[in-house]
XYZ file of C-alpha atoms in Angstrom:
160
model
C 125.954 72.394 158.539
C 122.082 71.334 157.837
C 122.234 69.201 160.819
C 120.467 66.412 159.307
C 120.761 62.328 159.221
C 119.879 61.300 155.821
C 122.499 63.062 153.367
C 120.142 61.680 150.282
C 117.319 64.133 151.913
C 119.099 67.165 150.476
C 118.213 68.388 147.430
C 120.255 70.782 145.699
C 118.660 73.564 143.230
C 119.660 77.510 143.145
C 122.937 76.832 143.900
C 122.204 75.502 147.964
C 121.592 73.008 149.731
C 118.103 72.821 150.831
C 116.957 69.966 153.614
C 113.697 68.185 154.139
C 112.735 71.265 155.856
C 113.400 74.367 154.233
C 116.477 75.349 155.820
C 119.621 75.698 153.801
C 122.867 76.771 152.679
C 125.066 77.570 149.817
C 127.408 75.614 147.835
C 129.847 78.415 147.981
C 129.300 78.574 152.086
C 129.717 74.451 152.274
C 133.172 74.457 149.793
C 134.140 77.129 152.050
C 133.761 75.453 155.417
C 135.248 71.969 153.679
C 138.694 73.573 152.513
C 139.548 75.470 155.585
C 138.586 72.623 157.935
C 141.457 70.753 159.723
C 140.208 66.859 158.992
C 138.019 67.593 156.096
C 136.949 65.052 153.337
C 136.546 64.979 149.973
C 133.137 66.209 148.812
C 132.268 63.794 145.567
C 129.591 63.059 143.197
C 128.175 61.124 140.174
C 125.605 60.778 138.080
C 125.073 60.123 134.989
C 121.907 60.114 132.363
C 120.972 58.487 128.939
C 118.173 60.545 127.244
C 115.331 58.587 125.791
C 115.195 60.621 122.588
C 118.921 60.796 121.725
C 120.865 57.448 120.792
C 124.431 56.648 122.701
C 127.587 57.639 120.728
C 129.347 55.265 118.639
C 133.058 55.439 117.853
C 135.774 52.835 117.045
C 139.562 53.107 117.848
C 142.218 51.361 116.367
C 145.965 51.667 116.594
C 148.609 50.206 114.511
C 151.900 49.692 116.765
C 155.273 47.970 116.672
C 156.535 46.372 119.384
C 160.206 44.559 120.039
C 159.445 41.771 121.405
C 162.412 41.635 123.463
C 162.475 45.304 125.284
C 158.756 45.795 125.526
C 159.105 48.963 123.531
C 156.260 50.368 121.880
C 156.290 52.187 118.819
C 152.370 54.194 117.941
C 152.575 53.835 114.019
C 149.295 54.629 113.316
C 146.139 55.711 115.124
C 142.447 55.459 113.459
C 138.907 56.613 114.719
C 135.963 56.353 113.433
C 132.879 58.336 115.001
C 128.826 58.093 114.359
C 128.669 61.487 114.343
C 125.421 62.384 112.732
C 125.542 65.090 110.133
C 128.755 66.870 110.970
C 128.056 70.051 110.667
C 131.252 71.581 110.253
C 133.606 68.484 109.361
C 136.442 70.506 109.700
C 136.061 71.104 112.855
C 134.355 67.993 114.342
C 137.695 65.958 112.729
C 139.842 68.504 114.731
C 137.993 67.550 117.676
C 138.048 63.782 117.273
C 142.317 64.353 116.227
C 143.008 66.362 119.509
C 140.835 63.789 121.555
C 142.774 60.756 120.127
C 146.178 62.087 120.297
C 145.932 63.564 124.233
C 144.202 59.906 125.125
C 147.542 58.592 122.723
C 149.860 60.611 125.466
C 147.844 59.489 128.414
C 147.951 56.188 127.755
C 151.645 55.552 125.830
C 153.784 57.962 128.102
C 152.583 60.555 130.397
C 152.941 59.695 134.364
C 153.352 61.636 137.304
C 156.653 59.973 138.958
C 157.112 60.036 142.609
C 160.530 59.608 144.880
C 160.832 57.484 147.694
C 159.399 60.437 149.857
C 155.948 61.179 147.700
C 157.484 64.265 145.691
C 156.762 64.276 141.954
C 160.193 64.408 140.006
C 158.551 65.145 136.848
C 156.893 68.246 137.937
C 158.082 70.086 134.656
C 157.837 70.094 130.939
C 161.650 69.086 131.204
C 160.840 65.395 132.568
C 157.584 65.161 131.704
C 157.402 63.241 128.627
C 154.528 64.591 126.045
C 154.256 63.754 122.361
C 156.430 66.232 120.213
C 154.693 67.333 117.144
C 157.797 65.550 115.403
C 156.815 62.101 117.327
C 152.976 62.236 116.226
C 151.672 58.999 114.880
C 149.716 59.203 111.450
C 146.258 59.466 112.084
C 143.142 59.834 110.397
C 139.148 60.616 111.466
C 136.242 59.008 109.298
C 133.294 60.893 110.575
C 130.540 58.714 109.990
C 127.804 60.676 109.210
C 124.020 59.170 109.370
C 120.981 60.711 109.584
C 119.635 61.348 112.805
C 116.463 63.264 113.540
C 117.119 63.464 117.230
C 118.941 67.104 117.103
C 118.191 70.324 114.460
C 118.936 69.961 111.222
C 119.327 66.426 111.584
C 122.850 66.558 113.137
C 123.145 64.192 116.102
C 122.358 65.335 119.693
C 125.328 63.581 121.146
């Protein structure tokens, strides 16, 4: 759309695409043209960015599991994390966030799949084959928010 040969010349700001020389267009106009093209590609991105002021988060997981040895089945007993929060704030809430983080990674990682037929058509398009936790089949868990002083946010609560 920009016409251009180096891709890494575009800079994007104000929601366009602006090239080396002023020309440009807008995201919406280039998501547009992608989606209703007949061979179109994916449009992808990274990035990523560690501030120099705020330190990395810290967290530990552990799980406590049974497993028959002779079926391979694999029962969650207990889940555990333990987060560098800062000063939690509200440590209601910030456990709440830590319990519904650890118990949708629980379901990604112990039972939820998309399952394909022979043909490429999911047969567990539904809550009926889909397998998610039950409230009933929950693991114990607990959250230790670790909270240490940290100067890099207000009030001292972490900036993470």
């Amino acid at each position: 759309m920009l016409n251009i040969k180096e891709p890494c010349s575009i800079e994007l700001r104000d929601r366009k695409a602006i090239a080396p020389d002023g020309s440009s267009v807008s995201i919406e106009d280039i998501a547009m043209e992608a989606f209703h093209l007949e061979d179109h590609e994916q449009i992808m991105g990274t990035a990523s960015y560690v501030s120099p002021e705020c330190p990395a988060p810290f967290a530990a997981q552990f799980a406590e599991i049974e497993m028959d040895i002779d079926t391979g089945q694999v029962t969650i007993i207990k889940l555990v994390m333990a987060v560098d929060c800062g000063v939690a704030i509200n440590p209601v809430t910030a456990s709440g966030q830590v319990e519904g983080g650890m118990l949708q990674a629980l379901g990604y990682a112990h039972c939820e799949e998309y399952a394909f037929d022979e043909t490429g058509k999911m047969i567990n398009d539904s809550l009926g084959p889909y397998k998610i936790y039950r409230a009933d089949e929950m693991p114990d868990f607990e959250v230790f928010l670790v909270q240490t002083m940290e100067d890099s946010g207000p009030l001292e609560q972490s900036c993470r």
